[in-house]
PDB file of C-alpha atoms in Angstrom:
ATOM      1  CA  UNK A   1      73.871  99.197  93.853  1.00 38.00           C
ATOM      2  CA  UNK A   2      73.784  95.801  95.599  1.00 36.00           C
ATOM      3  CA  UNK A   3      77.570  95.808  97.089  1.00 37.00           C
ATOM      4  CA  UNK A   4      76.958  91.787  97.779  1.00 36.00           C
ATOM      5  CA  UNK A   5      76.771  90.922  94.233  1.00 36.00           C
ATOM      6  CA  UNK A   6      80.249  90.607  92.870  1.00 36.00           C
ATOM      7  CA  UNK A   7      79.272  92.325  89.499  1.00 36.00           C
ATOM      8  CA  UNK A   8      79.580  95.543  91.005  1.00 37.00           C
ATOM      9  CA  UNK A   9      82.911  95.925  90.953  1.00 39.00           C
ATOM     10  CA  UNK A  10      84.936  98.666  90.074  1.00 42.00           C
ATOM     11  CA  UNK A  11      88.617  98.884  88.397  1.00 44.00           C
ATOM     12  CA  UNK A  12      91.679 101.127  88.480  1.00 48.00           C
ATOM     13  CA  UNK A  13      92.825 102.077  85.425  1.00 51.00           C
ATOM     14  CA  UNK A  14      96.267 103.684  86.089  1.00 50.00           C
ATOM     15  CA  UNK A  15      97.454 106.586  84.223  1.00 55.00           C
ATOM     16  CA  UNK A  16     100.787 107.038  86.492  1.00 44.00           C
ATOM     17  CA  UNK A  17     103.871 105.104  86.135  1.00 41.00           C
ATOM     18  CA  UNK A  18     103.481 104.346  89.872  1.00 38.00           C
ATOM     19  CA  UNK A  19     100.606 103.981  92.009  1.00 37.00           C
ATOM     20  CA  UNK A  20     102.528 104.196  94.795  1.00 35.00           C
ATOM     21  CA  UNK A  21     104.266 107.603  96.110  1.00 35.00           C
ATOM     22  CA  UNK A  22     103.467 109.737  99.381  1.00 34.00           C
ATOM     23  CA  UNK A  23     101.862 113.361  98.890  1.00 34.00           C
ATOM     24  CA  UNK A  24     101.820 114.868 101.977  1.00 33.00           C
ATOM     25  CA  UNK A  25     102.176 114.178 105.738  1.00 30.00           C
ATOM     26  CA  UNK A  26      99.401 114.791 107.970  1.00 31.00           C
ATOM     27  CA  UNK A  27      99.343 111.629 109.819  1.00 27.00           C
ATOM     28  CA  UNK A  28      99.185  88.204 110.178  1.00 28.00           C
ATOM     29  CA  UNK A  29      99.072  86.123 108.457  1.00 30.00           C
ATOM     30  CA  UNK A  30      95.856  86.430 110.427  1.00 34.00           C
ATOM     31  CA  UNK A  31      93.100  84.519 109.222  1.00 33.00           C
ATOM     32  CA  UNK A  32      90.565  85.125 112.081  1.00 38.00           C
ATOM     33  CA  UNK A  33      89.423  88.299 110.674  1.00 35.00           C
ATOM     34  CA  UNK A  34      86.303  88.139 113.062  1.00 38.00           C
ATOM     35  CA  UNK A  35      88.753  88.629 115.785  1.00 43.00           C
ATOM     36  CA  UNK A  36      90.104  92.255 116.048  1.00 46.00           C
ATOM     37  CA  UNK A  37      94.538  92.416 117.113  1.00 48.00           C
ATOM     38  CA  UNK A  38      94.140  91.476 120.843  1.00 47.00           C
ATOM     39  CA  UNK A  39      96.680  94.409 121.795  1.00 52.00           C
ATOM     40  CA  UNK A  40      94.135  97.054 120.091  1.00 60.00           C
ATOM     41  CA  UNK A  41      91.263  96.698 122.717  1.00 63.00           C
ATOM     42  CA  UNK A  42      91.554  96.073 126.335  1.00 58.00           C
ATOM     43  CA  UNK A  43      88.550  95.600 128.481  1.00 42.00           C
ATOM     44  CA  UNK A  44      88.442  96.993 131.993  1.00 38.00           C
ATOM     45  CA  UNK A  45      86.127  96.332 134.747  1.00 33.00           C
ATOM     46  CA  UNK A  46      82.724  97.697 134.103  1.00 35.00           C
ATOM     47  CA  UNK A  47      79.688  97.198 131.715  1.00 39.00           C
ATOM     48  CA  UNK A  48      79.715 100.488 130.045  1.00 42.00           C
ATOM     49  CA  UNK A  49      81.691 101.213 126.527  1.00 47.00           C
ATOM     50  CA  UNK A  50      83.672 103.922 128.468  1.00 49.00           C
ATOM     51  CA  UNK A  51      85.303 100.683 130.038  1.00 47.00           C
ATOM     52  CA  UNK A  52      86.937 100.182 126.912  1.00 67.00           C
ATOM     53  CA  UNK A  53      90.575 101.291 126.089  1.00 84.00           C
ATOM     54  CA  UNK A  54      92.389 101.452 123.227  1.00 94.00           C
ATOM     55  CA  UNK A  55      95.623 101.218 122.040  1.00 95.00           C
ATOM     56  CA  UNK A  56      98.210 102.011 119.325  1.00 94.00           C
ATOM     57  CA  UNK A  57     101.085  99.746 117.801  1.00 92.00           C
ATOM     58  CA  UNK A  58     103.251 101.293 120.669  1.00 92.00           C
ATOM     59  CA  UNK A  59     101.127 100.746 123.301  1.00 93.00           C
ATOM     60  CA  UNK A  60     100.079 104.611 124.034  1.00 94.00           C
ATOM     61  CA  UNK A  61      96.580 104.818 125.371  1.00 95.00           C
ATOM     62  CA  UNK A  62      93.463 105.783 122.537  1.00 96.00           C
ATOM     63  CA  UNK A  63      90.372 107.688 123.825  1.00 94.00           C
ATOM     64  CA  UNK A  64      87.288 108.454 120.872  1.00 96.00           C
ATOM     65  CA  UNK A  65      87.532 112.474 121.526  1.00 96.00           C
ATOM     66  CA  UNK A  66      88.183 113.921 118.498  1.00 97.00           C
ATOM     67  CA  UNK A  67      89.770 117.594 119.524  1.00 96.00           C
ATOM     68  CA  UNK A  68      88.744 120.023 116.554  1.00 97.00           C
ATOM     69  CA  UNK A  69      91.804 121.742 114.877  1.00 98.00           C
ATOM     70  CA  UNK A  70      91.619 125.070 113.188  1.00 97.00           C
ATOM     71  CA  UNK A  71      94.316 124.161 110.806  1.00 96.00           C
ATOM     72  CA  UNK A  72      92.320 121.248 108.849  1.00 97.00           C
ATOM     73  CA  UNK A  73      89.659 122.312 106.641  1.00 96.00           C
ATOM     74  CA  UNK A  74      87.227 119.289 105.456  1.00 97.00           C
ATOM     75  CA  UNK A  75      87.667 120.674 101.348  1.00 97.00           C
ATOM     76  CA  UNK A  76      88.462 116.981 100.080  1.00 98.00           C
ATOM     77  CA  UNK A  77      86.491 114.850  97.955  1.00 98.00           C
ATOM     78  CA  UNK A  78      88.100 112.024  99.222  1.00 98.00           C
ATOM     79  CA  UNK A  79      91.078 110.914 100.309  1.00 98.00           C
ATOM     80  CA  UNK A  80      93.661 107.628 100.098  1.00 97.00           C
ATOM     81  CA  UNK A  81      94.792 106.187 103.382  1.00 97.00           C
ATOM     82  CA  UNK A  82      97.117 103.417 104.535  1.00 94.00           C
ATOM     83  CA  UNK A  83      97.691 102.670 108.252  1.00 93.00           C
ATOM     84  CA  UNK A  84     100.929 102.075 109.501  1.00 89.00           C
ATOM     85  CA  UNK A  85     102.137  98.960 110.224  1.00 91.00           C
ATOM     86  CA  UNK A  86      99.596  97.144 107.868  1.00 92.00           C
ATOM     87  CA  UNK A  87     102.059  94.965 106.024  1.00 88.00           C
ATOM     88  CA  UNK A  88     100.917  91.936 104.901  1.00 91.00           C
ATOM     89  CA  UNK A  89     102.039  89.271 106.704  1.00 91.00           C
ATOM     90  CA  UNK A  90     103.190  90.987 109.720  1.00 90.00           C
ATOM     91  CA  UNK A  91      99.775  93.548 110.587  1.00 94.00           C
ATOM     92  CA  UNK A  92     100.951  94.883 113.776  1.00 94.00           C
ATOM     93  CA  UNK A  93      98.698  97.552 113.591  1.00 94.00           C
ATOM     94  CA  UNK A  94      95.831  98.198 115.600  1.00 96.00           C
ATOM     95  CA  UNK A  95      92.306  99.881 116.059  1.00 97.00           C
ATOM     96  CA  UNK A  96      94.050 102.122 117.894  1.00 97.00           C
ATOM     97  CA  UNK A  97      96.136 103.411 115.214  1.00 96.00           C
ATOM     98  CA  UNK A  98      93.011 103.872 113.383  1.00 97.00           C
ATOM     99  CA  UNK A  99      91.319 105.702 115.205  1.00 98.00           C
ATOM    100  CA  UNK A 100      93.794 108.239 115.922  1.00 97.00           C
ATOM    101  CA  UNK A 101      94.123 108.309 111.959  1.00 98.00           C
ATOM    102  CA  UNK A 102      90.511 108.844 111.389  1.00 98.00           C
ATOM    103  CA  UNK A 103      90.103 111.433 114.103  1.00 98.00           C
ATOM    104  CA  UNK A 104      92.084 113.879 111.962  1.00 98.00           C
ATOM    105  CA  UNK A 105      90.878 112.535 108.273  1.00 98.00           C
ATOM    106  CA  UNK A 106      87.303 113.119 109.059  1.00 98.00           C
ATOM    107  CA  UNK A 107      88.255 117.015 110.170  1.00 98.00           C
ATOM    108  CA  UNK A 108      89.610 116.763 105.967  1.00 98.00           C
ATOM    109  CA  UNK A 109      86.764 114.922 104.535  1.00 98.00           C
ATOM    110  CA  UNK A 110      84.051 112.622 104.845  1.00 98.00           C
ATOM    111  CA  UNK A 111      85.401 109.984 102.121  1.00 98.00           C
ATOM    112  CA  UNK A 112      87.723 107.533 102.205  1.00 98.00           C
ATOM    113  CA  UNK A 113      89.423 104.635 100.484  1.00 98.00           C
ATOM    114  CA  UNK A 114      92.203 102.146 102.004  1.00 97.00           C
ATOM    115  CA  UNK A 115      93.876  99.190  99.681  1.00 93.00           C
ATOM    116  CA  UNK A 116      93.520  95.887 100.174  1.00 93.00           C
ATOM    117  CA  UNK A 117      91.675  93.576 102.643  1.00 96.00           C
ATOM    118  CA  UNK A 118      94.552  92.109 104.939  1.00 96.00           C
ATOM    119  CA  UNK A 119      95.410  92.996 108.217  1.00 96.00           C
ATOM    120  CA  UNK A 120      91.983  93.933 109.015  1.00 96.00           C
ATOM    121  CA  UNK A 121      92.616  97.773 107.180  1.00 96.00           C
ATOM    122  CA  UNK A 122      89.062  98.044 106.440  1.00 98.00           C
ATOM    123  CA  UNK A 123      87.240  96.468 109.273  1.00 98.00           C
ATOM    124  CA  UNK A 124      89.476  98.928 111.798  1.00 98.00           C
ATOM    125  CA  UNK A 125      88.842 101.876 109.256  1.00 98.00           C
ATOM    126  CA  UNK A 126      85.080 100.951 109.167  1.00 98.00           C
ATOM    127  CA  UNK A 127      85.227 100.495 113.761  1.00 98.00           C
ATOM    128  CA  UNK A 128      86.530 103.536 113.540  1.00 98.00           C
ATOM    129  CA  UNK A 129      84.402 105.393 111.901  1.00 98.00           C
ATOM    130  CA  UNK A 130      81.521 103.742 113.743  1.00 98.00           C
ATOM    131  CA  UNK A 131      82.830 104.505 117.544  1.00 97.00           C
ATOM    132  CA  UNK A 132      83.677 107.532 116.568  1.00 97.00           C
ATOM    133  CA  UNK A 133      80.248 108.355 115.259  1.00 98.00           C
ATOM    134  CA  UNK A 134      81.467 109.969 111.793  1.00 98.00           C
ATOM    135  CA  UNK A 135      79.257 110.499 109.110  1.00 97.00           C
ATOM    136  CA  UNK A 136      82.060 108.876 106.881  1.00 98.00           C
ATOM    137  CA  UNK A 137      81.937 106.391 103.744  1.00 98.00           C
ATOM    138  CA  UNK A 138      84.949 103.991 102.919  1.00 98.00           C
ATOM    139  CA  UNK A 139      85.730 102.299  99.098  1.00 97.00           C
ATOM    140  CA  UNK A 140      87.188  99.174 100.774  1.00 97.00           C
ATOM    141  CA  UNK A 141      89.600  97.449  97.769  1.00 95.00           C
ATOM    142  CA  UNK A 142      91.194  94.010  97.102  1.00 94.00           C
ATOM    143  CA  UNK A 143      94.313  94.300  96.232  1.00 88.00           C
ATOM    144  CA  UNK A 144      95.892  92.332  93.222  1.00 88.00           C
ATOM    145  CA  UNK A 145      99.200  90.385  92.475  1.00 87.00           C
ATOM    146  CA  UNK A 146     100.159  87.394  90.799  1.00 89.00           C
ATOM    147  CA  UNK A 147      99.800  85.288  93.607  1.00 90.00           C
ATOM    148  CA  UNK A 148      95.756  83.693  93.578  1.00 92.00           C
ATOM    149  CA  UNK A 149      96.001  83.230  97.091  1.00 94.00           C
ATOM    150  CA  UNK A 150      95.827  87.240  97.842  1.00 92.00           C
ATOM    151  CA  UNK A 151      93.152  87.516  95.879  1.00 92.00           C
ATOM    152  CA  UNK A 152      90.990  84.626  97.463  1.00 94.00           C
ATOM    153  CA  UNK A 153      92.007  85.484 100.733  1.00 95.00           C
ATOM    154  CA  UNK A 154      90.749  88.767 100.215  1.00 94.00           C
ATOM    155  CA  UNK A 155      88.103  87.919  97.989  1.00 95.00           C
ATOM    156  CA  UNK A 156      86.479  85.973 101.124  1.00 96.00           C
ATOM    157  CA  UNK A 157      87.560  88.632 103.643  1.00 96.00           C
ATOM    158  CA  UNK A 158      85.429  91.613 101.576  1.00 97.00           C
ATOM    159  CA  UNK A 159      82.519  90.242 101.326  1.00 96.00           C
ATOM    160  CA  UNK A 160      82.678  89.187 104.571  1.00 97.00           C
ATOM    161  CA  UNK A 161      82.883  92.443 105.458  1.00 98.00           C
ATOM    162  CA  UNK A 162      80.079  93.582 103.429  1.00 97.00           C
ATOM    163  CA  UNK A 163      77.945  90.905 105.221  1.00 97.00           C
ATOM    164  CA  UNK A 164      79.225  92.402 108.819  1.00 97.00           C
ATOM    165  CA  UNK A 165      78.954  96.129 108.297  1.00 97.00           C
ATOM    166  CA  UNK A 166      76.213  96.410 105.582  1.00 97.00           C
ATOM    167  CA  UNK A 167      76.346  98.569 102.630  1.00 96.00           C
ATOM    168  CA  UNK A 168      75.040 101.974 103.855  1.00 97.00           C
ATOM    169  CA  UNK A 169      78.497 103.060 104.627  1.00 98.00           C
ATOM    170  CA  UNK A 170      80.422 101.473 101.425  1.00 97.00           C
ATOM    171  CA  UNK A 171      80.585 103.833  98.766  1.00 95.00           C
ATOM    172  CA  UNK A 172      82.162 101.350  96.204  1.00 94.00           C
ATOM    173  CA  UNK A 173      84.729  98.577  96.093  1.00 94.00           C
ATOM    174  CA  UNK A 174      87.789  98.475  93.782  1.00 94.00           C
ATOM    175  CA  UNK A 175      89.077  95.118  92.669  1.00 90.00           C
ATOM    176  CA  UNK A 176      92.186  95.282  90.577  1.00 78.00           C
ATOM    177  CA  UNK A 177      91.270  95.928  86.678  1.00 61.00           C
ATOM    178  CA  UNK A 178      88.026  94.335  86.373  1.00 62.00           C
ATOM    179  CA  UNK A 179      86.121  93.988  83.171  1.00 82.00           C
ATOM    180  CA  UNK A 180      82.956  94.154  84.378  1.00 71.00           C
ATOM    181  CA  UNK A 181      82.660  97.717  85.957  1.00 84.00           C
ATOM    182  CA  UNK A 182      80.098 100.449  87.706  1.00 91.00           C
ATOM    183  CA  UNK A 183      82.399 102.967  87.337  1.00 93.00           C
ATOM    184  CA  UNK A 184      85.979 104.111  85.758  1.00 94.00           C
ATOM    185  CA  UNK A 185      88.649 104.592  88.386  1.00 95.00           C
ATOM    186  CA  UNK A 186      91.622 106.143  87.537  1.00 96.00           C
ATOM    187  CA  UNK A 187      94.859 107.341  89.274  1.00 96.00           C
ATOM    188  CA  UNK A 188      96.540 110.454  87.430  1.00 98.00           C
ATOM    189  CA  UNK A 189      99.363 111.897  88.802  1.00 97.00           C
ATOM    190  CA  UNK A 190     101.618 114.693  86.834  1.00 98.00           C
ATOM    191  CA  UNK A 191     104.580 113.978  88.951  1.00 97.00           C
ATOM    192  CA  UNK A 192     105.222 110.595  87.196  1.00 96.00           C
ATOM    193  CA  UNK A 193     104.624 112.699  83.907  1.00 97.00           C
ATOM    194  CA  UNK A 194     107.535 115.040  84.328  1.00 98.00           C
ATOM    195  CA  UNK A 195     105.056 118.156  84.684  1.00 98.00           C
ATOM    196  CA  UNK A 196     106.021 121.473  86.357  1.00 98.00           C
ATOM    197  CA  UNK A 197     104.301 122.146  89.809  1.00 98.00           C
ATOM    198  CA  UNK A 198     102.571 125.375  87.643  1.00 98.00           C
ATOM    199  CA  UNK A 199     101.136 123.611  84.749  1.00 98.00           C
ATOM    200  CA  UNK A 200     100.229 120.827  87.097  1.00 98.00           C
ATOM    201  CA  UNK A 201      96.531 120.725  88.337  1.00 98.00           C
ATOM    202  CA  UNK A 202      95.671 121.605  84.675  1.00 98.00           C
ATOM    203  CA  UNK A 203      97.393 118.775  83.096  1.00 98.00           C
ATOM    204  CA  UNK A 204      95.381 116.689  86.020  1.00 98.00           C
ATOM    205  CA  UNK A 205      92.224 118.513  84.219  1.00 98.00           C
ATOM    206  CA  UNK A 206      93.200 117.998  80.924  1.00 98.00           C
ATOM    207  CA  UNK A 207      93.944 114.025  81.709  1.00 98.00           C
ATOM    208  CA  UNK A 208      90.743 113.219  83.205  1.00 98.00           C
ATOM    209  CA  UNK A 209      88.672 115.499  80.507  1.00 98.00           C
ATOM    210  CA  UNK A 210      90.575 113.224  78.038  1.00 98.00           C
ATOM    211  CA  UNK A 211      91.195 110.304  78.775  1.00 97.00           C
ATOM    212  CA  UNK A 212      88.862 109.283  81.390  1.00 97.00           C
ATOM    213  CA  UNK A 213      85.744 111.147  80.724  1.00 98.00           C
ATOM    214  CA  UNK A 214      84.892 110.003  77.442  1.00 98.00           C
ATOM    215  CA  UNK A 215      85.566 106.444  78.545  1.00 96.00           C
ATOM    216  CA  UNK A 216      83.378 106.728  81.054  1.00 97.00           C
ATOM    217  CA  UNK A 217      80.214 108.126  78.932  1.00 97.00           C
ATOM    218  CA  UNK A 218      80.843 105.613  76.417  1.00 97.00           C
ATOM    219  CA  UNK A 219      80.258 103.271  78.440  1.00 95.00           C
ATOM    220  CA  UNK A 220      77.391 105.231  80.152  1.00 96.00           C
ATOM    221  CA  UNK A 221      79.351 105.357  83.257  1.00 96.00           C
ATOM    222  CA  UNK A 222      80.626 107.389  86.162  1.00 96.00           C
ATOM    223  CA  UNK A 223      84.082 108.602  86.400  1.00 97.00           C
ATOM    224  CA  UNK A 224      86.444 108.848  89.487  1.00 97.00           C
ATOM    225  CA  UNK A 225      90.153 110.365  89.964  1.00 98.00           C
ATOM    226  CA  UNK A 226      91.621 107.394  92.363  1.00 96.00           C
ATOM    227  CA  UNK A 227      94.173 109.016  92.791  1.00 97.00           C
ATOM    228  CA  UNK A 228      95.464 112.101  92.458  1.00 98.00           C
ATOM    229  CA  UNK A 229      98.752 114.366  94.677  1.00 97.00           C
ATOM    230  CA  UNK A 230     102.465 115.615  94.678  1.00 97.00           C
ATOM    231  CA  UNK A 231     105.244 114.326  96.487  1.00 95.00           C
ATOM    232  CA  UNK A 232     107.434 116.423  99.498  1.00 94.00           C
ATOM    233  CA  UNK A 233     110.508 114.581  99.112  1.00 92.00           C
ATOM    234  CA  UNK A 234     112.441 112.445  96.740  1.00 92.00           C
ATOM    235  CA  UNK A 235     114.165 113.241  93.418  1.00 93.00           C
ATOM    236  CA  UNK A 236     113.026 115.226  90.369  1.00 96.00           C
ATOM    237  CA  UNK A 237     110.721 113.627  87.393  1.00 96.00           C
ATOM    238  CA  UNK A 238     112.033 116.017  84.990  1.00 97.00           C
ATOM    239  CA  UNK A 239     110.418 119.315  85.373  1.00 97.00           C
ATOM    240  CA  UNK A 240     108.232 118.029  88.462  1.00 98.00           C
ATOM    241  CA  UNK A 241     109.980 118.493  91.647  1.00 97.00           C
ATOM    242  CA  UNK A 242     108.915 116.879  94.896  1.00 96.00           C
ATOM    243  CA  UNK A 243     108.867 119.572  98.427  1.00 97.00           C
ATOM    244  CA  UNK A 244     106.554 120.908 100.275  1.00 96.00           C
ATOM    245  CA  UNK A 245     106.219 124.560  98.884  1.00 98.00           C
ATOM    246  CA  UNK A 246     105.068 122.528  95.611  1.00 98.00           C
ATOM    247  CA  UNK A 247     102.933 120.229  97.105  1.00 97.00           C
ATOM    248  CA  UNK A 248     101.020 123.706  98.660  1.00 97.00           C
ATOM    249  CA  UNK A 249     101.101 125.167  95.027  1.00 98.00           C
ATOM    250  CA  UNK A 250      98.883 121.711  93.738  1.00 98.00           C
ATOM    251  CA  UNK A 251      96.514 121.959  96.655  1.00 97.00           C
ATOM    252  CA  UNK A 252      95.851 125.471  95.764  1.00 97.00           C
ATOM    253  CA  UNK A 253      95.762 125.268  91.695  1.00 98.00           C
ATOM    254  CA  UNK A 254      93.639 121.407  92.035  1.00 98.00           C
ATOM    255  CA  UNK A 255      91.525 121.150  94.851  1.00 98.00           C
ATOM    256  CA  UNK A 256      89.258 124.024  94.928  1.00 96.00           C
ATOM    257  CA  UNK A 257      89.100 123.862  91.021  1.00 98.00           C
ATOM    258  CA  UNK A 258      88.486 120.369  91.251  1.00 98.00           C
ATOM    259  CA  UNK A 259      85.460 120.838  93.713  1.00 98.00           C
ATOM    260  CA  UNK A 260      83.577 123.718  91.728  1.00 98.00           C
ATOM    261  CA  UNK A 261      83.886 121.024  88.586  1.00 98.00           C
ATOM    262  CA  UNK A 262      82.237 118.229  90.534  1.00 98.00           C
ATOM    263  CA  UNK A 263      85.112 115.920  89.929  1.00 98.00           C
ATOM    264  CA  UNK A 264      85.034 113.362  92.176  1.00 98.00           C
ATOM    265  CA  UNK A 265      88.526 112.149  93.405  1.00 98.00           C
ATOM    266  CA  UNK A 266      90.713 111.092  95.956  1.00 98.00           C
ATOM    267  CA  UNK A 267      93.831 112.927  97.208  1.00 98.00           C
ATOM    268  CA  UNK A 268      97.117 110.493  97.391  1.00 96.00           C
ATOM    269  CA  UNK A 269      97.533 109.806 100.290  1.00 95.00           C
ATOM    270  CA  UNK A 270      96.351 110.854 104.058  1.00 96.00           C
ATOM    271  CA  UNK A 271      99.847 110.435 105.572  1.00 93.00           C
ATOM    272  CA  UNK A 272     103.314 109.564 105.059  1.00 88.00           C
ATOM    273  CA  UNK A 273     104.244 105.658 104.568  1.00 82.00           C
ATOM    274  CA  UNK A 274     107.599 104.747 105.905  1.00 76.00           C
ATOM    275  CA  UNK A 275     107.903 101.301 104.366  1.00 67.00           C
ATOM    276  CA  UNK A 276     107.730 102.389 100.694  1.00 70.00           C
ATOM    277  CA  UNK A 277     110.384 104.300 100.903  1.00 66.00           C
ATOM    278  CA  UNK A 278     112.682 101.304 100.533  1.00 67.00           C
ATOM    279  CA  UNK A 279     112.068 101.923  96.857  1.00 67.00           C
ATOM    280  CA  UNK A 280     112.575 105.811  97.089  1.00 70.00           C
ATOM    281  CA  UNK A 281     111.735 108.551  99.049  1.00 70.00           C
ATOM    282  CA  UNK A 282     109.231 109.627  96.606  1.00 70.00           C
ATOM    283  CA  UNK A 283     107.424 106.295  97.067  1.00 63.00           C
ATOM    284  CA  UNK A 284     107.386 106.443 101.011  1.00 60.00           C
TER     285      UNK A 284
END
């Protein structure tokens, strides 16, 4: 599909009470968005990219080695990620956060989508994934409220964006809840729907078979899980308790299950998000 023409957009439809809650943890009012955070990049004397240095929020030095780690296993579809420190109007986060993101997402899959256009989340994503040579594709989103500022801000930014990096490494972009549509999005998460950690990756099945599938075909479209997890901490949904030991029991009961159906999804969310737990532990 042509990702410059602004039919092509995909929605969200959201089957969770929340879109927003933290599954696991793994790890400016700028409006210059050709111009990366000045305190991301530093050049040093010399010609040659190695000359370049990097660094994070907290000013700790950023190289582009990626050390393997036995631990990760790239068996994700795709997964959701938010950088930290990419809060809308502040952005104090920087390429170099990114990449030290990305270096352990791409050892878990070679998909990924962030939310929203501001503080540069999917131009770092997308530098990232370029200097660190990754065979990687990003959904890059605009994120909706009721203010039509966001949206034209963002609007702008995207396809600005598209115009910078191309298409070949956009897999789709997600808009809000658009009515013209490639493809039905939609987040499903059990927790939300007070199901036990056993029954869980089922119900997920079950959902999506549907609910989501036959919208889909009717509409001779394709179908994604946007989102799709289990909280560590925070309180009980009824039946659906948030820790660790459960989030291991829906990693083992979805993901593997999930893959051997084809059903293309992404896992909520790469890492732990401090700020949104303000409204809950579950949440951050």
């Amino acid at each position: 599909n042509n990702l410059s023409n602004n039919n092509n957009l995909s929605n969200s439809n959201n089957l969770s009470n929340s879109n927003n809650y933290s599954s696991n943890k793994i790890y400016s009012n700028n409006k210059n968005y050709s111009n990366f955070n000045s305190h991301s990049k530093r050049e040093i004397s010399g010609n040659n990219s190695s000359d370049t240095e990097y660094f994070t929020w907290d000013d700790k030095p950023v190289n582009l080695t990626i050390i393997p780690n036995a631990a990760y296993k790239k068996i994700f579809y795709g997964i959701n990620y938010t950088p930290v420190n990419a809060t809308y109007p502040w952005c104090t986060n920087t390429l170099g956060d990114i990449i030290e993101d990305i270096k352990i997402i791409s050892q878990l899959t070679n998909r990924i989508r962030v939310y929203g256009m501001d503080c540069n989340i999917a131009d770092y994503t997308m530098e990232a994934i370029l200097k660190l040579n990754l065979s990687m594709t990003i959904v890059p989103t605009i994120w909706v409220d009721n203010n039509d500022t966001t949206y034209q801000r963002q609007y702008d930014h995207l396809f600005n964006f598209i115009e910078k990096y191309g298409e070949d490494k956009i897999d789709g972009i997600l808009v809000g809840n658009e009515d013209a549509v490639d493809a039905v999005w939609a987040n499903i998460h059990p927790y939300w729907y007070a199901v036990n950690i056993t029954e869980s990756a089922s119900w997920v099945f079950k959902t999506y078979n549907e609910s989501v599938v036959p919208l889909a075909e009717n509409a001779s479209k394709d179908s994604v899980i946007s989102e799709v997890g289990w909280p560590t901490d925070g309180n009980a949904q009824g039946f659906a308790i948030p820790s660790v030991q459960n989030l291991q029991i829906f990693l083992d009961t979805f993901i593997c299950l999930a893959n051997l159906k084809g059903i293309n999804y992404y896992y909520f969310e790469a890492f732990d998000i401090p700020w949104k737990s303000a409204t809950g532990l579950v949440e951050g």
